[in-house]
Tab-separated table of C-alpha atoms and ligand atoms in Angstrom:
chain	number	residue	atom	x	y	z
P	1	UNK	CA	-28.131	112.250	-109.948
P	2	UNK	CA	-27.164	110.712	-106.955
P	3	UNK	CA	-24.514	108.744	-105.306
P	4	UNK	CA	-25.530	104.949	-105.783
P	5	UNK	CA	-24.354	102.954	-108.751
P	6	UNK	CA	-26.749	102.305	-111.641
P	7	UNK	CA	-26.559	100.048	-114.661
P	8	UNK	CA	-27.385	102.044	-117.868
P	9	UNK	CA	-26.984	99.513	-121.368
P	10	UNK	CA	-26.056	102.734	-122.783
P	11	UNK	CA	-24.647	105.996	-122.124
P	12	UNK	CA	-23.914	109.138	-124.905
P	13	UNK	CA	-21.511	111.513	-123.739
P	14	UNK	CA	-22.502	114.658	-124.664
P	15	UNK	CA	-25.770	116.266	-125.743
P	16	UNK	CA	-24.741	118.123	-129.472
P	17	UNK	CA	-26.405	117.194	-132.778
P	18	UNK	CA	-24.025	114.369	-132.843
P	19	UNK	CA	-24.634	112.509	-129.241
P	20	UNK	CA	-28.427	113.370	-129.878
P	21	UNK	CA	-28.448	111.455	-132.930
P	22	UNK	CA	-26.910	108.746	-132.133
P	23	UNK	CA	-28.807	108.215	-128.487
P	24	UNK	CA	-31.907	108.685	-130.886
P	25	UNK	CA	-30.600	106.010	-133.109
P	26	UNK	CA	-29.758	103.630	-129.786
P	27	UNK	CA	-33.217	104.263	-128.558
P	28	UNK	CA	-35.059	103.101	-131.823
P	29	UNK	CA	-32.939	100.013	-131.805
P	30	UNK	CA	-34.663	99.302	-128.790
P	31	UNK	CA	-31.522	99.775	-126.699
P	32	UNK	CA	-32.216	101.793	-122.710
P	33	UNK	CA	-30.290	105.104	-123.267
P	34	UNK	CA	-28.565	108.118	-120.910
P	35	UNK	CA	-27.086	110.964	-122.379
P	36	UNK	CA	-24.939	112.812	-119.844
P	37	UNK	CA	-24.048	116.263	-120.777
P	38	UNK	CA	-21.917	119.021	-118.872
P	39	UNK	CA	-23.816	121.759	-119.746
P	40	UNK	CA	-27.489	123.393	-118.115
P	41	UNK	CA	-29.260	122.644	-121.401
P	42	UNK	CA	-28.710	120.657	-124.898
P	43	UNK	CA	-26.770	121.968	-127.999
P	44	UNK	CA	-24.773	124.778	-126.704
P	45	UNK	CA	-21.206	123.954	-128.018
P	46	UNK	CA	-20.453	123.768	-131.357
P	47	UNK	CA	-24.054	122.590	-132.245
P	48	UNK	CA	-25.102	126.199	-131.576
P	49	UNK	CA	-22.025	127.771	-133.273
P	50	UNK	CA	-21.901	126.824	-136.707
P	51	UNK	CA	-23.642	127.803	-140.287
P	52	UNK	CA	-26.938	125.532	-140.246
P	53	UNK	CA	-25.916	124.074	-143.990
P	54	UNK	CA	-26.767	121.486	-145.142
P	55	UNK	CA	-24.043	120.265	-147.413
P	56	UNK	CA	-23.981	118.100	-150.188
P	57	UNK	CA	-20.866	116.203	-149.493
P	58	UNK	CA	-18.736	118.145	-152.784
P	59	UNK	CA	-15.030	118.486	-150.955
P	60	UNK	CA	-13.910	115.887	-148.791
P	61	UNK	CA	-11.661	112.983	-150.489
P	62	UNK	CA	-13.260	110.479	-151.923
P	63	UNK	CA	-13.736	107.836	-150.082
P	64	UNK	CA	-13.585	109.698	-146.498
P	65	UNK	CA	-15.771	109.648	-144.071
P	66	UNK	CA	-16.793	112.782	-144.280
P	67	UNK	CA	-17.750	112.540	-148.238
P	68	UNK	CA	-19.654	109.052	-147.150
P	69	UNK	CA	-21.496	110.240	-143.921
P	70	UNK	CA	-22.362	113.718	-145.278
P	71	UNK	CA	-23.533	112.224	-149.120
P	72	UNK	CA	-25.573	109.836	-147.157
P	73	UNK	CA	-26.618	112.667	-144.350
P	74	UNK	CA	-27.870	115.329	-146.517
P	75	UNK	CA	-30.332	112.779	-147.777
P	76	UNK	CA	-31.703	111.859	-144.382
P	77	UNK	CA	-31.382	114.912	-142.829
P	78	UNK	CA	-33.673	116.935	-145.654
P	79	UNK	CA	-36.258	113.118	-145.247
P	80	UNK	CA	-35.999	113.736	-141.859
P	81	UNK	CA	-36.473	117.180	-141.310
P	82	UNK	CA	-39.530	117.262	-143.825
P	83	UNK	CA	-41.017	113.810	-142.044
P	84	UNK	CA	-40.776	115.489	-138.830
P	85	UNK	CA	-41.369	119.615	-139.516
P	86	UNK	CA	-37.814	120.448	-138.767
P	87	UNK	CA	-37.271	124.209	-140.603
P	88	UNK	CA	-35.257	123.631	-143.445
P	89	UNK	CA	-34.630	125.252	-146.834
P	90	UNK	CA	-33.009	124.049	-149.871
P	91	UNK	CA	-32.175	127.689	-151.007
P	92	UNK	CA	-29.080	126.517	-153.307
P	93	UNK	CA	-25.534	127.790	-153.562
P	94	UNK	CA	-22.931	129.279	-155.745
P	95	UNK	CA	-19.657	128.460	-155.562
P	96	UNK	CA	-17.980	131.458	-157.403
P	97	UNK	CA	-14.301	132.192	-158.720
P	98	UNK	CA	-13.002	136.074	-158.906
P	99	UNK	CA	-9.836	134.649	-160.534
P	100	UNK	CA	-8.618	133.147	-163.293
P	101	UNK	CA	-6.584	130.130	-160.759
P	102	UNK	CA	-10.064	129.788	-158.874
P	103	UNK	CA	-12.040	129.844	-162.631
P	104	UNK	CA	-9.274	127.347	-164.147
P	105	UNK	CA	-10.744	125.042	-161.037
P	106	UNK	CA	-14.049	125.045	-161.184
P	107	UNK	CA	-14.637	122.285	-163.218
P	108	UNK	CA	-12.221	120.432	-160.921
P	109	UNK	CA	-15.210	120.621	-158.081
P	110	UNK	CA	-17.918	119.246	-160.630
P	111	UNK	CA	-15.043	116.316	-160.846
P	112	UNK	CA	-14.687	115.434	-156.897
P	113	UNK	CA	-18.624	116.310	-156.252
P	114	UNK	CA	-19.748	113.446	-159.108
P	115	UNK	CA	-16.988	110.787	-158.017
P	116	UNK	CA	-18.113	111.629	-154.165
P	117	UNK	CA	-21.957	110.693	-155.690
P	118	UNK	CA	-22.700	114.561	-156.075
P	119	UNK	CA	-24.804	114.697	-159.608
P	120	UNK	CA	-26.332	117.810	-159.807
P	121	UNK	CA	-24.194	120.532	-159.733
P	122	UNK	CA	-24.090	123.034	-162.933
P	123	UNK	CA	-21.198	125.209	-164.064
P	124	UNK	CA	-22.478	128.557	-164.915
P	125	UNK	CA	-20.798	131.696	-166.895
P	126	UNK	CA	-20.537	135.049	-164.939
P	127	UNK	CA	-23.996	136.065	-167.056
P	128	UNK	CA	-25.707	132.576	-165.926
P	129	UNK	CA	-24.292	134.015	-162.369
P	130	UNK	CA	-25.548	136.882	-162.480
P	131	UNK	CA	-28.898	136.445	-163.561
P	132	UNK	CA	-29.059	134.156	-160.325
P	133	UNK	CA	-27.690	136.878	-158.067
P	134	UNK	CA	-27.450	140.080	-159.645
P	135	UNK	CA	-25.236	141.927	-156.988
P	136	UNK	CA	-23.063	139.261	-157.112
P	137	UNK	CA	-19.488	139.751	-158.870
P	138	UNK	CA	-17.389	136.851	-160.664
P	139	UNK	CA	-15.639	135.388	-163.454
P	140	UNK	CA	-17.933	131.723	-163.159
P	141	UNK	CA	-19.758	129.685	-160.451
P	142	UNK	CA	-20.236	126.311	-159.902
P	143	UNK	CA	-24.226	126.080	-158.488
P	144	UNK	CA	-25.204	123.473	-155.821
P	145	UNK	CA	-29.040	123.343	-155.731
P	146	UNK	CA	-29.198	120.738	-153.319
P	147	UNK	CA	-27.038	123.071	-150.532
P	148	UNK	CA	-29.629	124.162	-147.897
P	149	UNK	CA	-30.255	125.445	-144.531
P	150	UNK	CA	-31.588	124.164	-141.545
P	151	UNK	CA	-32.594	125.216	-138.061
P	152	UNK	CA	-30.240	123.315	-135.609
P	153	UNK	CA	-32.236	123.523	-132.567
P	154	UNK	CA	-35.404	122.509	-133.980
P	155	UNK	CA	-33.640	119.504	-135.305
P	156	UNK	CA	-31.670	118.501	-131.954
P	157	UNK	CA	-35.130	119.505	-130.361
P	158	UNK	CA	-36.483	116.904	-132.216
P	159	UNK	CA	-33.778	113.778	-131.870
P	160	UNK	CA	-34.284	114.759	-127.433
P	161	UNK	CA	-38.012	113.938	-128.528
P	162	UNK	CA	-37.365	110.836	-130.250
P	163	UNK	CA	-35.324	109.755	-127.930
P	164	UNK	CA	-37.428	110.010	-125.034
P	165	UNK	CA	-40.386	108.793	-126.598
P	166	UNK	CA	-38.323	105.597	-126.820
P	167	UNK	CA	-37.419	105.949	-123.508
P	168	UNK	CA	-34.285	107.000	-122.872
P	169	UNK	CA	-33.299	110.785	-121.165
P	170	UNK	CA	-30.801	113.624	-121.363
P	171	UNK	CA	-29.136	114.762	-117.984
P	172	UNK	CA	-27.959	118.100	-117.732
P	173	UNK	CA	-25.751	119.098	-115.568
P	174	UNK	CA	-23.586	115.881	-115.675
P	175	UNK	CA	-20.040	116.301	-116.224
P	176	UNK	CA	-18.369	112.935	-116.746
P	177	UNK	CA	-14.871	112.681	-115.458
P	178	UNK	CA	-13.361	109.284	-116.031
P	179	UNK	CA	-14.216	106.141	-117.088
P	180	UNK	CA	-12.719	103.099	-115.728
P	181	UNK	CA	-13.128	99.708	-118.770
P	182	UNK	CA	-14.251	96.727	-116.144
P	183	UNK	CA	-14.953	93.013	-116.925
P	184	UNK	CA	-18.380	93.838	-115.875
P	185	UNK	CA	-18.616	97.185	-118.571
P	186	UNK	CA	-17.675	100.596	-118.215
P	187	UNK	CA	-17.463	102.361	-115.245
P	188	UNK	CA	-18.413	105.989	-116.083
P	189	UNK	CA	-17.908	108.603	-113.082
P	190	UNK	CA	-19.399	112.061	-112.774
P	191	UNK	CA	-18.230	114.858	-110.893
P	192	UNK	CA	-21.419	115.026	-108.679
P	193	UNK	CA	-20.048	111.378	-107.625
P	194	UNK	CA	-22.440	109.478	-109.548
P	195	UNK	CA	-21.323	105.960	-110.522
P	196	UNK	CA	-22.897	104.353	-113.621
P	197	UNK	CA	-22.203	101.022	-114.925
P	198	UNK	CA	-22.521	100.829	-119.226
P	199	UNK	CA	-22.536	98.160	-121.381
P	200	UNK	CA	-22.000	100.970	-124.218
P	201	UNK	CA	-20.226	104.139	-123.928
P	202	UNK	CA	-20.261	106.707	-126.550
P	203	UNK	CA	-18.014	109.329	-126.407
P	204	UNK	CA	-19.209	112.777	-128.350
P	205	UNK	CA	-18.084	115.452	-126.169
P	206	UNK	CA	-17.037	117.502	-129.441
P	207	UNK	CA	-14.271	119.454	-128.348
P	208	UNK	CA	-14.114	117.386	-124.700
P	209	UNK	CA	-13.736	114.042	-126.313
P	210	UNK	CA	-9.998	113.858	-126.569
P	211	UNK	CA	-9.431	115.216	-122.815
P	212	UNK	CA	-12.118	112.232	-122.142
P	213	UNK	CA	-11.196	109.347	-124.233
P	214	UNK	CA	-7.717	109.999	-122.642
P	215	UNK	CA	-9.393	109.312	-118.951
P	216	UNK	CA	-10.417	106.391	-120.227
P	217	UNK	CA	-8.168	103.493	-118.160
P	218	UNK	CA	-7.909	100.051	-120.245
P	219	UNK	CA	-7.833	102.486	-123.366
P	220	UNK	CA	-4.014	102.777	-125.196
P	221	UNK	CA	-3.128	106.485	-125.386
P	222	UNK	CA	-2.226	105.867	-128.884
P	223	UNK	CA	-5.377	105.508	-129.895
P	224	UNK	CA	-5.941	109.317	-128.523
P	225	UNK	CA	-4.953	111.959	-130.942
P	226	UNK	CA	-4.226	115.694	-129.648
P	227	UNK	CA	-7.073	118.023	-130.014
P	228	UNK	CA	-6.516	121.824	-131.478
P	229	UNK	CA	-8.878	124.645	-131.975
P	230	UNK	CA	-9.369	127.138	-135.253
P	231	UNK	CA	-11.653	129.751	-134.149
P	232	UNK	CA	-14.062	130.879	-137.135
P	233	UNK	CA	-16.093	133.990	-136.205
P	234	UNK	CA	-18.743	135.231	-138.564
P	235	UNK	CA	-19.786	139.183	-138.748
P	236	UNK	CA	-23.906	140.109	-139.566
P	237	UNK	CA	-24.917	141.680	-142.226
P	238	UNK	CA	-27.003	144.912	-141.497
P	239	UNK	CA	-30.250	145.244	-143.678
P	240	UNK	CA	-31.315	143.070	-145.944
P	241	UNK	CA	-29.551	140.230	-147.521
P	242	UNK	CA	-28.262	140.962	-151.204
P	243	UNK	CA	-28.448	137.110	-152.255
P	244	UNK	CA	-30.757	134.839	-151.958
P	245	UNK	CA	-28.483	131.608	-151.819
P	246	UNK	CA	-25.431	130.981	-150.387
P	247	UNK	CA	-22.525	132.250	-151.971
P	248	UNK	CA	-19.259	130.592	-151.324
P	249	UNK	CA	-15.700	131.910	-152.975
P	250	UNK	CA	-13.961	128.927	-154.786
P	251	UNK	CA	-11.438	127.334	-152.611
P	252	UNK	CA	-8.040	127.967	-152.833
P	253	UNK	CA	-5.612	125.172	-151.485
P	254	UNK	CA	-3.319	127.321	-149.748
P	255	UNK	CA	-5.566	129.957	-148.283
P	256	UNK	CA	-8.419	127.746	-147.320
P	257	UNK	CA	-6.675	124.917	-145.340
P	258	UNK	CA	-8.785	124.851	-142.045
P	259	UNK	CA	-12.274	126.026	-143.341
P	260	UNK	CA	-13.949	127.230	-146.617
P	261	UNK	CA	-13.493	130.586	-147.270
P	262	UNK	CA	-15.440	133.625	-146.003
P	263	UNK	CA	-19.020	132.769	-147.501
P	264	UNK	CA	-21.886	134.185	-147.067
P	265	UNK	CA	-24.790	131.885	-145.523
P	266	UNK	CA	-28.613	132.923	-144.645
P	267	UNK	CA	-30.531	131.733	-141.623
P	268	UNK	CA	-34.011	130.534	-141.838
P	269	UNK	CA	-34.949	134.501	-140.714
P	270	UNK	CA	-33.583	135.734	-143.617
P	271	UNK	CA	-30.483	137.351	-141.731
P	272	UNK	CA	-27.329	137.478	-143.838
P	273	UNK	CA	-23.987	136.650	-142.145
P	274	UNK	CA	-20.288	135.908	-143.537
P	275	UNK	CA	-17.951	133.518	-141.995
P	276	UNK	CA	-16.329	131.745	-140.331
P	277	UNK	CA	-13.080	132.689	-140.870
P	278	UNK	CA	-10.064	130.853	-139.161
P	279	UNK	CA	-7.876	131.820	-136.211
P	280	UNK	CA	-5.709	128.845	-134.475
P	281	UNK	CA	-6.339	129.294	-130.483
P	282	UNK	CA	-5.286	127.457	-127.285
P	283	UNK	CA	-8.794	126.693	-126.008
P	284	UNK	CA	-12.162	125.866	-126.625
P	285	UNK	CA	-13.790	128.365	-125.035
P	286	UNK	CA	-12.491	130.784	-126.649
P	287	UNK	CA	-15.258	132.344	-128.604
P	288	UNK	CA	-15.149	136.133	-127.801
P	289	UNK	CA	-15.454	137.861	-131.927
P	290	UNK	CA	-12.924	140.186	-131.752
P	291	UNK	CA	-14.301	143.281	-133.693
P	292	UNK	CA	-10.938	143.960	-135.676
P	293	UNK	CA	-11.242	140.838	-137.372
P	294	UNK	CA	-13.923	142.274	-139.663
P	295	UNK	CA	-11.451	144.478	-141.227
P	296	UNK	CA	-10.458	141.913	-143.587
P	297	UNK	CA	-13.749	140.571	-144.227
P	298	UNK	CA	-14.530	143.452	-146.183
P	299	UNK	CA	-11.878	142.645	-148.458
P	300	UNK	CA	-12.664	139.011	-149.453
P	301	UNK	CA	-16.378	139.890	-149.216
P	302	UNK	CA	-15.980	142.341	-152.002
P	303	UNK	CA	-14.051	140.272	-153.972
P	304	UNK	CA	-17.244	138.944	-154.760
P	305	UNK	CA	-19.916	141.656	-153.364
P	306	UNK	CA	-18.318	145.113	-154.510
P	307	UNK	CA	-21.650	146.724	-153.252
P	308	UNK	CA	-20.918	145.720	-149.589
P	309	UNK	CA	-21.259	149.071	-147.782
P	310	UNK	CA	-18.660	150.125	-145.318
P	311	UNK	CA	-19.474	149.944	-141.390
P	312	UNK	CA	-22.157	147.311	-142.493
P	313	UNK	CA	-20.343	144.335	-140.681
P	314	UNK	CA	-21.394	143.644	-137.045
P	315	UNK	CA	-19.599	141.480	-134.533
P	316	UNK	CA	-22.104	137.766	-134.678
P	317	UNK	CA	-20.851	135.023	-132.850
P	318	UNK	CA	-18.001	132.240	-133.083
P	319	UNK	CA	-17.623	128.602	-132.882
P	320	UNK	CA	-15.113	126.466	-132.629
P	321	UNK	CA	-13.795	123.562	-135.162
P	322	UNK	CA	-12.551	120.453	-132.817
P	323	UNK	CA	-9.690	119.899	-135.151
P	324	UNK	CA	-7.514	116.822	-134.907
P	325	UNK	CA	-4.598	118.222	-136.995
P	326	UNK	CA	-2.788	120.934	-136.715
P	327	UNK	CA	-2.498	124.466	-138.625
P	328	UNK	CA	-0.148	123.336	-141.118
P	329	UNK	CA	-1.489	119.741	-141.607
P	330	UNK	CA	-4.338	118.810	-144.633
P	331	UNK	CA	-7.595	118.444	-142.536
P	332	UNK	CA	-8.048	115.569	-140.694
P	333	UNK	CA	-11.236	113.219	-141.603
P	334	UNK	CA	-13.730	111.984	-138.877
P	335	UNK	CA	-12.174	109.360	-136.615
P	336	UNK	CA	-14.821	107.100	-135.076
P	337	UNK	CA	-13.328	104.125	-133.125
P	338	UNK	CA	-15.155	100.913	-132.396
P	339	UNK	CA	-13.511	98.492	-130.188
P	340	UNK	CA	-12.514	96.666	-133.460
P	341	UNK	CA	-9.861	98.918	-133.606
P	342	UNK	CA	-9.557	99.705	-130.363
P	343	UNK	CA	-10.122	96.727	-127.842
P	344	UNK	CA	-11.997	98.268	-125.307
P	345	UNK	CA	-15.517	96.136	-125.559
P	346	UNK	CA	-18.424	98.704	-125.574
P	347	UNK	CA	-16.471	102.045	-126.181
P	348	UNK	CA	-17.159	104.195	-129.190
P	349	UNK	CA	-15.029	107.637	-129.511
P	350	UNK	CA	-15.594	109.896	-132.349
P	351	UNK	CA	-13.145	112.865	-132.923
P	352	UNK	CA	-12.720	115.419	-135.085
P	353	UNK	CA	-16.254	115.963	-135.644
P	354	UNK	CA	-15.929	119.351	-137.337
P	355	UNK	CA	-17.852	120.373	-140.428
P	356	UNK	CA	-20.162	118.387	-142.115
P	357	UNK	CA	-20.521	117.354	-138.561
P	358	UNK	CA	-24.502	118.409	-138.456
P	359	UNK	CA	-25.128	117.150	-141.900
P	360	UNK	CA	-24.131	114.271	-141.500
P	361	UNK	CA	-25.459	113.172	-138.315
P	362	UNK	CA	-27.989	110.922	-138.666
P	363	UNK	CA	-25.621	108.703	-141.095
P	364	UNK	CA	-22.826	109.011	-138.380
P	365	UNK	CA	-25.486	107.802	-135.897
P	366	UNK	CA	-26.114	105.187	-138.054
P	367	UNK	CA	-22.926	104.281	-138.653
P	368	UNK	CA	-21.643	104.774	-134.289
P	369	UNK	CA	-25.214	102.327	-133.802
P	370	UNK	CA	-23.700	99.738	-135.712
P	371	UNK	CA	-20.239	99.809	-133.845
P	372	UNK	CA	-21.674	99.706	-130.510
L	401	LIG	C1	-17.637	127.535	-137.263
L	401	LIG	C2	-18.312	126.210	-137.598
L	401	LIG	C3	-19.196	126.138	-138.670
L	401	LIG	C4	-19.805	124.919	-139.006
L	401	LIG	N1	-20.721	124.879	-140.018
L	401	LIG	C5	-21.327	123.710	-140.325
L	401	LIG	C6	-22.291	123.656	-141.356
L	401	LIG	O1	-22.676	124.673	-141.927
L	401	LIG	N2	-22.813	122.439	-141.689
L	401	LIG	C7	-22.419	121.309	-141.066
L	401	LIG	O2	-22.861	120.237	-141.453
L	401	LIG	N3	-21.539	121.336	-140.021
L	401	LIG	C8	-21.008	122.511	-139.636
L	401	LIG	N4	-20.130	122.569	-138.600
L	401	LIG	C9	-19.854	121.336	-137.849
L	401	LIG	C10	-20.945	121.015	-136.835
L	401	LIG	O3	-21.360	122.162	-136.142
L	401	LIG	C11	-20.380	119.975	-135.849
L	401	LIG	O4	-19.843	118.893	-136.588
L	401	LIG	C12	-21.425	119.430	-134.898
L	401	LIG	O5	-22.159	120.457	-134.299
L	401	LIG	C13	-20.739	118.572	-133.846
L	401	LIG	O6	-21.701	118.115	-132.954
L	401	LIG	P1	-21.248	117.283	-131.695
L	401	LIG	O7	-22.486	116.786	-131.048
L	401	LIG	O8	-20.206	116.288	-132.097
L	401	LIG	O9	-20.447	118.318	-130.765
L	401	LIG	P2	-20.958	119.477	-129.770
L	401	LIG	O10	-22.091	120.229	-130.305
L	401	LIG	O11	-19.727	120.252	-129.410
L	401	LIG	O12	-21.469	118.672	-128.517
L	401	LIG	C14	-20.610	118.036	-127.592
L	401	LIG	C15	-21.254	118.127	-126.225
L	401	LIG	O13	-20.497	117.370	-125.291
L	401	LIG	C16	-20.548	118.031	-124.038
L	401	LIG	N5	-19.415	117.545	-123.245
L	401	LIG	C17	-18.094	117.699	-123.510
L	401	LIG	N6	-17.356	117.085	-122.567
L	401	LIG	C18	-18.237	116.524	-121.674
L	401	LIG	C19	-18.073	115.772	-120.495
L	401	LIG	N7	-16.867	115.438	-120.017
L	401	LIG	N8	-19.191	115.375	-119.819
L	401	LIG	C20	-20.419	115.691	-120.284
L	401	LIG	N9	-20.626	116.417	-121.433
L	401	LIG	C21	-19.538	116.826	-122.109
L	401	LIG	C22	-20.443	119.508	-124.438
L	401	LIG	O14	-20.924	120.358	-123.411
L	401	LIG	C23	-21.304	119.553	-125.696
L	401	LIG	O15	-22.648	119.903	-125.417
L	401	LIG	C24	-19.512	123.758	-138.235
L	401	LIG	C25	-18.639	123.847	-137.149
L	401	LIG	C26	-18.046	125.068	-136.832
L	401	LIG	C27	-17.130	125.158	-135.647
């Protein structure tokens, strides 16, 4: 980009599953769209870092946004994906309890999951279990067979098309700095020196959007809320996977605060990995796995698969939840901001857009068009 000031109706900040989605969204509305990102290419934050499942919205409180947007995502996501030959498979899940506190709850889940709009889920016996998954060890499961999987990059490949059929573009290598809220719009400002003048600003810079919205002048810091990091890195399976569906321990309040439990997930290559466990740290790009975390993987993995074999664990990879409450708070549900609540006209910030953050994105895009 260069120096001289151009007016943009609207700009996404930041090029994940999230800012994809909703630029797509803006661009089918018929709206002229630029999606800055920091970064050389698209989708290499937490986009890139997670578990490619598609959930079925069974957890969050009822009510939330993140039951809403991910009941209502799952649904487009799996139309979508099979509309526009995304990879995708709805392989199913079991939810399983290896105690009698975790058994005594599983009917609990079947609760939340139909009052969230969640109708299919089955409550199995350890022999209904087991004739699933036959390496698998438990007391009782709950089984999702709507959970799936789903190829991340193919599917933010595919919004980038969308969206530029429609006419709008993704620029790389744009790191937005500040943005100034003018009578004329918003003045967005690059580090190259690049002034652009929007009538809508989005803000979904994942982990930079707090740091951002905070550079925003005209916008009340209270409206801001502090950004932390839990760390979940996930350790490959060597050799074949032992289950073919996801297998998930039952949650435990206490233990599973930030995340849901070591589970084991497949990709669409048939690679077996467990994770993402949950480490508080300082900064986002933090994502080095240390190798001594596996240690205790084997523990809770054999809690439910006695046959894992030692030295079978490999360093994978780690992302990064962009938490808005700390370690010892309940988790936080998605914030998205309109100027309704905030009074800046045209600005849009979403936080906290951790998991079911690429489930639910085409409802949250939905949901950001309607805002802006
Ligand atoms: C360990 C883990 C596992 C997960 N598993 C699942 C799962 O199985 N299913 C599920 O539904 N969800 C899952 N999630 C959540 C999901 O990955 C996220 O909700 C989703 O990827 C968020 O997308 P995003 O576009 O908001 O953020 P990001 O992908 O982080 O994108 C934000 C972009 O903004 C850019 N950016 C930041 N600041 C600036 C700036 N100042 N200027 C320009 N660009 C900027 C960044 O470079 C980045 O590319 C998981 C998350 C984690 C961490």
């Amino acid at each position: 980009m260069n120096a001289a000031v151009e007016q943009v109706d609207a700009v996404v900040v930041g090029a994940g599953v999230v800012g994809l989605a909703v630029a797509r969204a803006l661009g089918l509305a018929g709206r002229e769209v630029m999606v800055l990102e920091q970064e050389a290419a698209i989708g290499t934050a937490t986009s890139s870092r997670n578990s490619e499942v598609v959930h079925v919205g069974i957890y969050y409180p009822t009510g939330s946004l993140k039951a809403r947007l991910c009941v209502a995502g799952r649904d487009m996501l799996y139309a979508y994906c099979a509309e526009r030959g995304v990879a995708h498979r709805r392989c199913g899940k079991l939810i399983v309890a290896n105690t009698q506190s975790q058994l005594a709850a599983l009917p609990a889940i079947l609760d939340k999951a139909r009052a969230n709009g969640v109708h299919d889920l089955q409550l199995l016996d350890r022999q209904q279990a087991l004739q699933l998954e036959p390496g698998l060890e438990c007391l009782g499961s709950v089984y999702s067979p709507s959970t799936g999987i789903v190829d991340s990059h193919g599917l933010m490949l595919s919004l980038q098309g969308e969206l530029e059929n429609a006419g709008g573009m993704v620029i790389c290598h744009a790191v937005v700095e500040r943005i100034n809220a003018t009578p004329d719009g918003l003045e967005v400002h690059t580090a190259d020196g690049t002034r652009l003048l929007a009538r809508t600003l989005i803000n979904a810079a994942g982990h930079g959007a707090c740091v951002l919205a905070a550079r925003v002048q005209g916008l009340d810091a209270r409206h801001v809320p502090q950004a932390w990091f839990a760390k979940g890195s996930y350790f490959t399976l060597a050799g074949r996977s032992p289950f073919s569906r996801l297998i998930y321990p039952a949650p435990e309040p206490d233990k599973h605060l930030a995340g849901l439990g070591v589970h084991l997930t497949i990709d669409l290559g048939g690679q077996a990995k467990f994770g993402p466990d949950v480490q508080w740290v300082e900064r986002a790009d933090d994502l080095q796995v240390d190798p001594a975390r596996g240690d205790a993987f084997y523990a809770e993995v054999r809690r439910y698969w006695p046959g894992l074999p030692d030295g079978a664990l490999m360093p994978g990879y780690a992302g990064m939840r962009p938490k808005i409450n700390g370690p010892h708070e309940p988790a936080a549900d998605f914030v998205i901001q309109g100027p309704a609540l905030h009074g800046v006209p045209g600005l849009v910030n979403l936080f906290g857009i951790e998991s079911p953050g690429l489930t639910s994105c085409l409802a949250i895009a939905d949901h950001v068009a309607a805002l802006a």
